[in-house]
PDB file of C-alpha atoms in Angstrom:
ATOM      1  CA  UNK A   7     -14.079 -63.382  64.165  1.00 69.00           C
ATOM      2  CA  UNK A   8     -11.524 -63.206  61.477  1.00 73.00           C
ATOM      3  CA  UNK A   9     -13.886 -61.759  59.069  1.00 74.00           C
ATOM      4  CA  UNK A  10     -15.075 -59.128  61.481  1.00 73.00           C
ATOM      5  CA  UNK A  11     -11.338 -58.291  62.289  1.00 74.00           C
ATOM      6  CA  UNK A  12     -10.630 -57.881  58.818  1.00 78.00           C
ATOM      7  CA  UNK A  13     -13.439 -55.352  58.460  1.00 76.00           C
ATOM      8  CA  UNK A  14     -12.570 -53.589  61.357  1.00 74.00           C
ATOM      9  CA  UNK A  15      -8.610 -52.875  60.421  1.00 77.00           C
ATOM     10  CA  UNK A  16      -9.715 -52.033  56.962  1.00 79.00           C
ATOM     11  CA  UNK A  17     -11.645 -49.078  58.347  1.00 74.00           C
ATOM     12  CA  UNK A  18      -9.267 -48.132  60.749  1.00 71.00           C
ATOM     13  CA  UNK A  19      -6.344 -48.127  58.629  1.00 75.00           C
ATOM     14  CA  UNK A  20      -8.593 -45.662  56.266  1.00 75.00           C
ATOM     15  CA  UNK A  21      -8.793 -48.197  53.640  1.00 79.00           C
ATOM     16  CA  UNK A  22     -11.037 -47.117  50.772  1.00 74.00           C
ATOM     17  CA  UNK A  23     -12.588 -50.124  49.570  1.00 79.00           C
ATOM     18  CA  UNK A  24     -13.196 -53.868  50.685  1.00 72.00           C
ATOM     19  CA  UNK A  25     -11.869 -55.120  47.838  1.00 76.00           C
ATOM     20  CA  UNK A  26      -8.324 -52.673  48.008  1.00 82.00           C
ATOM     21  CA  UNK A  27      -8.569 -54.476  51.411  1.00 79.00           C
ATOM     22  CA  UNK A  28      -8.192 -57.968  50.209  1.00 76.00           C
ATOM     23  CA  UNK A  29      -5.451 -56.840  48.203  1.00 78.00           C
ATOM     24  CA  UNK A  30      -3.365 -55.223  50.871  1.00 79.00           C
ATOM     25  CA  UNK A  31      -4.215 -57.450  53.860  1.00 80.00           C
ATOM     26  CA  UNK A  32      -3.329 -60.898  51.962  1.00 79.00           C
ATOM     27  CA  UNK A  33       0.147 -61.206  53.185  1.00 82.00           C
ATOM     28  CA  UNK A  34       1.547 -63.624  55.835  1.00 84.00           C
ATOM     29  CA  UNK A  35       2.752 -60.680  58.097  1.00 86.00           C
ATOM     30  CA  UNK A  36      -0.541 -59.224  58.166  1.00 83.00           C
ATOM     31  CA  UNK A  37      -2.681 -62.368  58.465  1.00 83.00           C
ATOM     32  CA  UNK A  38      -0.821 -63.704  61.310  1.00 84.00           C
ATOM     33  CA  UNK A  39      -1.180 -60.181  62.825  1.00 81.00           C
ATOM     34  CA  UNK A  40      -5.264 -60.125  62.410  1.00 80.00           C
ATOM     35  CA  UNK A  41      -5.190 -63.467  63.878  1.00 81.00           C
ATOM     36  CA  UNK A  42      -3.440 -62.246  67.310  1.00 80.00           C
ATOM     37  CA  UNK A  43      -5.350 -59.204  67.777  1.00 75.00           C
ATOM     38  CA  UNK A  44      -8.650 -61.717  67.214  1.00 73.00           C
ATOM     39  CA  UNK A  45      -7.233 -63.469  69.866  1.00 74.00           C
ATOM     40  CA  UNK A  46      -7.875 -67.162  68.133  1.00 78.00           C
ATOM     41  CA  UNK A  47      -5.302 -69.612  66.756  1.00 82.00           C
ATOM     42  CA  UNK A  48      -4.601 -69.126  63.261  1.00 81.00           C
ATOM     43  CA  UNK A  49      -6.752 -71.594  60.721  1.00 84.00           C
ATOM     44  CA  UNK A  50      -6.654 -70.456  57.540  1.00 80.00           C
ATOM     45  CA  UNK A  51      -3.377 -68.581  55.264  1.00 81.00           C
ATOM     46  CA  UNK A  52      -5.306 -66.686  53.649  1.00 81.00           C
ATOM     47  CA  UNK A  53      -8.159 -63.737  53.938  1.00 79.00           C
ATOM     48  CA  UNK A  54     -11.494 -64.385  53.001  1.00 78.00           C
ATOM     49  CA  UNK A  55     -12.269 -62.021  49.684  1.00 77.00           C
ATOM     50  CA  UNK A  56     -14.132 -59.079  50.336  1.00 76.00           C
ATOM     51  CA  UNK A  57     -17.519 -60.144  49.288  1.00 80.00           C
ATOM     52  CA  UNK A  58     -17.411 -63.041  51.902  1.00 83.00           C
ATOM     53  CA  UNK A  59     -16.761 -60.093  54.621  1.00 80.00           C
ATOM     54  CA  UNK A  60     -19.586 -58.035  53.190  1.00 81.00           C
ATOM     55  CA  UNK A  61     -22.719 -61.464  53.126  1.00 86.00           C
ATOM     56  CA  UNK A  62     -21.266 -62.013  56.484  1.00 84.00           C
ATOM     57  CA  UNK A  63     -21.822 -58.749  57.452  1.00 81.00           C
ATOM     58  CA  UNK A  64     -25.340 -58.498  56.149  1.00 84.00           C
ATOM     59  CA  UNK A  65     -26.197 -61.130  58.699  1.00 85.00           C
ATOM     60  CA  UNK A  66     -24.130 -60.839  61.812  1.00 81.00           C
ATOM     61  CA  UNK A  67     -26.069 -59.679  65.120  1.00 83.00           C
ATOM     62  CA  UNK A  68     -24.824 -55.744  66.120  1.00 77.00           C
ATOM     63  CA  UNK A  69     -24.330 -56.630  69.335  1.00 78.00           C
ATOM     64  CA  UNK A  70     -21.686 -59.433  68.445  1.00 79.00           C
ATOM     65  CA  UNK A  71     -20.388 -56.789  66.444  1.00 77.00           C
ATOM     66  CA  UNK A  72     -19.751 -54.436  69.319  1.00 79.00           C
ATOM     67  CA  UNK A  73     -18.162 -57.288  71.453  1.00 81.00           C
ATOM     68  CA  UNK A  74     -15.738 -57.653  69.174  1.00 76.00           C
ATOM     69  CA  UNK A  75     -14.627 -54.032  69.092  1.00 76.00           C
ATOM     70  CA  UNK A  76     -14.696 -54.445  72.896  1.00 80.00           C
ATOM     71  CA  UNK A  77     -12.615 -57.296  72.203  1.00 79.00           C
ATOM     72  CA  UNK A  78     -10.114 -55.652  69.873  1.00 76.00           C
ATOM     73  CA  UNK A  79      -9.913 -52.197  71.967  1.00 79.00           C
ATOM     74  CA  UNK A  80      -8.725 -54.330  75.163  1.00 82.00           C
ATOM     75  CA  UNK A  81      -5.790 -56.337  72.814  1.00 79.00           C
ATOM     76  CA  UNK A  82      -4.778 -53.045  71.223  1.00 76.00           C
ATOM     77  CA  UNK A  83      -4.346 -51.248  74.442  1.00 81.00           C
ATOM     78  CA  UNK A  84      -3.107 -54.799  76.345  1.00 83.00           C
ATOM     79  CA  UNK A  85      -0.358 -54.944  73.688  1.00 80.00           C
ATOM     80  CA  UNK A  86       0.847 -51.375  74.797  1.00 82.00           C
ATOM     81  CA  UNK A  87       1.544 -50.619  70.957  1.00 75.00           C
ATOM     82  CA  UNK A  88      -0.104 -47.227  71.621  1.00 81.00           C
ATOM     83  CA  UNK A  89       1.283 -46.355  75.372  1.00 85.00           C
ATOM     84  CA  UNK A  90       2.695 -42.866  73.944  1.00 86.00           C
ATOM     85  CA  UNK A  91      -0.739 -41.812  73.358  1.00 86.00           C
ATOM     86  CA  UNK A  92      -1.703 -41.549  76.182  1.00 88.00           C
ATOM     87  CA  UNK A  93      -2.218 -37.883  78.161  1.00 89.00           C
ATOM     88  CA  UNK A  94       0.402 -36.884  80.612  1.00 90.00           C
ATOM     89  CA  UNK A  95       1.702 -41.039  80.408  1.00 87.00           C
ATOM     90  CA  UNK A  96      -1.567 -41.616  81.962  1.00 90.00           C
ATOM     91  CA  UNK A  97      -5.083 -41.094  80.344  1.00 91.00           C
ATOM     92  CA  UNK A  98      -6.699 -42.742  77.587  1.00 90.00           C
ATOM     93  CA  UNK A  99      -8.533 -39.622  75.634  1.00 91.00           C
ATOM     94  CA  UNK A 100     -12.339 -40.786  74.248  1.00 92.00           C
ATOM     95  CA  UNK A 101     -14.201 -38.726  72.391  1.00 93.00           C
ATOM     96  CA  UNK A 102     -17.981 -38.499  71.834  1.00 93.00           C
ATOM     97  CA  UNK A 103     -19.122 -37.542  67.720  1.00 88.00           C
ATOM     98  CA  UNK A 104     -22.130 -36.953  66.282  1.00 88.00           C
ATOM     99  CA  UNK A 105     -22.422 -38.035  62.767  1.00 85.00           C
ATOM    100  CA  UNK A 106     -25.793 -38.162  59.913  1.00 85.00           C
ATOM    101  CA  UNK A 107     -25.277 -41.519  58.060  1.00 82.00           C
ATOM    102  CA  UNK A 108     -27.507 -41.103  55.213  1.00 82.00           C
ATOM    103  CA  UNK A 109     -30.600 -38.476  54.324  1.00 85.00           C
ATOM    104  CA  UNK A 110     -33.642 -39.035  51.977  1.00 87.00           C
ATOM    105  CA  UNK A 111     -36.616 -36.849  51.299  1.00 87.00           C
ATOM    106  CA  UNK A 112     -38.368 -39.790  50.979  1.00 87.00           C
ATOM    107  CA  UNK A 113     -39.698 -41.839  54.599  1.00 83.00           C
ATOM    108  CA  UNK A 114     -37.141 -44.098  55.849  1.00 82.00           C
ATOM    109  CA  UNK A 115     -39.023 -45.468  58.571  1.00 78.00           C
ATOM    110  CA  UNK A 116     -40.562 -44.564  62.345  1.00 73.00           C
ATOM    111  CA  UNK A 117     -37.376 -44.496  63.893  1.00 76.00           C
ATOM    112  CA  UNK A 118     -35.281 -41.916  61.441  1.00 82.00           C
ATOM    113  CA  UNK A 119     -35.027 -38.096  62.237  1.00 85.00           C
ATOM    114  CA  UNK A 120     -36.399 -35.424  60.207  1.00 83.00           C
ATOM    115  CA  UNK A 121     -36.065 -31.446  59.639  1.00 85.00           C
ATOM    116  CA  UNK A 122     -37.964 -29.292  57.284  1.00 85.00           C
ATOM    117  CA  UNK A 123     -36.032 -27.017  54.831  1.00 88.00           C
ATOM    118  CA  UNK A 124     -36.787 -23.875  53.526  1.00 89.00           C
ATOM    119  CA  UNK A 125     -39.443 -23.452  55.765  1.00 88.00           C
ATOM    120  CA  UNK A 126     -42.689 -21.121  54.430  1.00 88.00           C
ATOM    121  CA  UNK A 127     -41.350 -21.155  51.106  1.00 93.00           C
ATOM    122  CA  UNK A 128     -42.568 -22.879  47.746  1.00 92.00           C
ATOM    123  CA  UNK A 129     -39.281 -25.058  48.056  1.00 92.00           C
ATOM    124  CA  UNK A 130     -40.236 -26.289  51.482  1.00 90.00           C
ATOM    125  CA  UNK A 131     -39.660 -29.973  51.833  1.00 91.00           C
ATOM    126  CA  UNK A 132     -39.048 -32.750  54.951  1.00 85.00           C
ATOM    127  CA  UNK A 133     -35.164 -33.974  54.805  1.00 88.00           C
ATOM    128  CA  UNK A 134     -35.225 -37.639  56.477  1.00 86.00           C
ATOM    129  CA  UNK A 135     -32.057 -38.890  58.190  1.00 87.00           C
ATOM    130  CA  UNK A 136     -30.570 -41.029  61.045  1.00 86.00           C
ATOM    131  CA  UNK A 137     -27.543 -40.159  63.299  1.00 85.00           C
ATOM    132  CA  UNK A 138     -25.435 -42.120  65.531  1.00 87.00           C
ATOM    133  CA  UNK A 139     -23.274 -40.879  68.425  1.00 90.00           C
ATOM    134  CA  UNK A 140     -20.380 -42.867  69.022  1.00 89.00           C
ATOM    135  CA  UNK A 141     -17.810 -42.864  72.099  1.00 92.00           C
ATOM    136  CA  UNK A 142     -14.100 -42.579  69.842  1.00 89.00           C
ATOM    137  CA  UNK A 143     -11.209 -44.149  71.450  1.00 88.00           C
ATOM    138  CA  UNK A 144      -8.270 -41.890  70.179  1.00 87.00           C
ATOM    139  CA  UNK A 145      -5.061 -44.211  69.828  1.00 82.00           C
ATOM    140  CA  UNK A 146      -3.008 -42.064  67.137  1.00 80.00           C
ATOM    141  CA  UNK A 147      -3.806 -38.792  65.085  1.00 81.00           C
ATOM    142  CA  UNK A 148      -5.145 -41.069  62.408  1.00 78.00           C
ATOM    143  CA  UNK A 149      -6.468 -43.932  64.359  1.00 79.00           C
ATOM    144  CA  UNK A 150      -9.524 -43.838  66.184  1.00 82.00           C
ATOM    145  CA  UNK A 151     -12.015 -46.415  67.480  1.00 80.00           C
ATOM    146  CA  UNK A 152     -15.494 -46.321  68.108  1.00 82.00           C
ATOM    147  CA  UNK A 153     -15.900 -48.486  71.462  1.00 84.00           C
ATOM    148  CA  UNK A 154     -19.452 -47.802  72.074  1.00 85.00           C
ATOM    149  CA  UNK A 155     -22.034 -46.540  69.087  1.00 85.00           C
ATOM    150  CA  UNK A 156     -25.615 -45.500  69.827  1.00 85.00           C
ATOM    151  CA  UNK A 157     -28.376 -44.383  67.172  1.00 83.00           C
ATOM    152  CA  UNK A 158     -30.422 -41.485  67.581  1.00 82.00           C
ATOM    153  CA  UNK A 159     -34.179 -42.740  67.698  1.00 77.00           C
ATOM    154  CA  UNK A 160     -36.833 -40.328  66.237  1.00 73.00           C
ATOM    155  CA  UNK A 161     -39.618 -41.600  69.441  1.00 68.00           C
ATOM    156  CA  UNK A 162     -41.746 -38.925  69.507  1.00 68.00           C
ATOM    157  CA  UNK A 163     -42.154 -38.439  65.440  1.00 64.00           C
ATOM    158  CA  UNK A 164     -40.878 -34.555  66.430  1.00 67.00           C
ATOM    159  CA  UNK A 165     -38.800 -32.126  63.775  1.00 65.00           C
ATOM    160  CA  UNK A 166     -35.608 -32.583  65.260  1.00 63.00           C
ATOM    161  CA  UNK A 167     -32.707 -30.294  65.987  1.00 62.00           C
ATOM    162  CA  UNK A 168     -29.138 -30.438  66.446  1.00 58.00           C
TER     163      UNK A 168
END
């Protein structure tokens, strides 16, 4: 849990790098404060380093992954640290965005999306690319959380649009 919390605040603090994470998030202020949003007692004084976080990551199931965003979203909002965000003192605001992770001209596999460019031309060629919507809990102009993520399966093998 700890190293998934870790991960988690990195991103939504905006933090550029694992490793500039490990740096900033090694103090005792912040470590006792990952360990109460994770919701476990504290074990440990000190953050794992940043390539512990990443082989963990490589091998953790997704769907552990999004029950600990569950997880965090309910102590975040619990701990009314972000009641002033709410509309008219009342409503959380979630918004749904559509993002394109990563494109290849090359296959990726079954599943990815794909659109032709240039299209009757000598410089015609197949761009190959997956996309995720995700379901953005907005808790500050700079803080958002994705509480639910779903990927955009290519079933059919069809060109796709947006």
């Amino acid at each position: 849990m700890l190293l998934l919390m870790t991960r988690i605040l990195s991103s939504l603090f905006y933090i550029s790098s694992m490793r500039k994470t490990s740096e900033e998030f090694n103090s005792s202020e912040m470590i006792k404060n990952i360990w109460h949003l994770s919701g476990e007692e504290q074990t440990v004084e000190e953050l794992p380093y940043w390539e512990t976080i990443n082989r963990y990551l490589e091998k953790v199931d997704p769907e552990k992954l999004q029950d600990i965003l569950n997880r965090l979203c309910s102590r975040l909002l619990c701990s009314r640290a972000f009641e002033n965000m709410r509309i008219r003192g009342k409503y959380w605001q979630v918004i749904i965005d559509g993002t394109q992770l990563c494109s290849s001209r090359r296959e990726l596999d079954g599943k990815s999306l794909h659109r032709t460019h240039n299209k009757g031309t000598e410089k015609e060629y197949q761009e190959n690319y997956y996309y995720v919507l995700e379901a953005k809990l907005v808790l500050h102009p700079k803080i958002l959380i994705s509480i639910q993520t779903e990927f955009v399966d290519n079933e059919e093998g069809k060109e796709m649009e947006k």
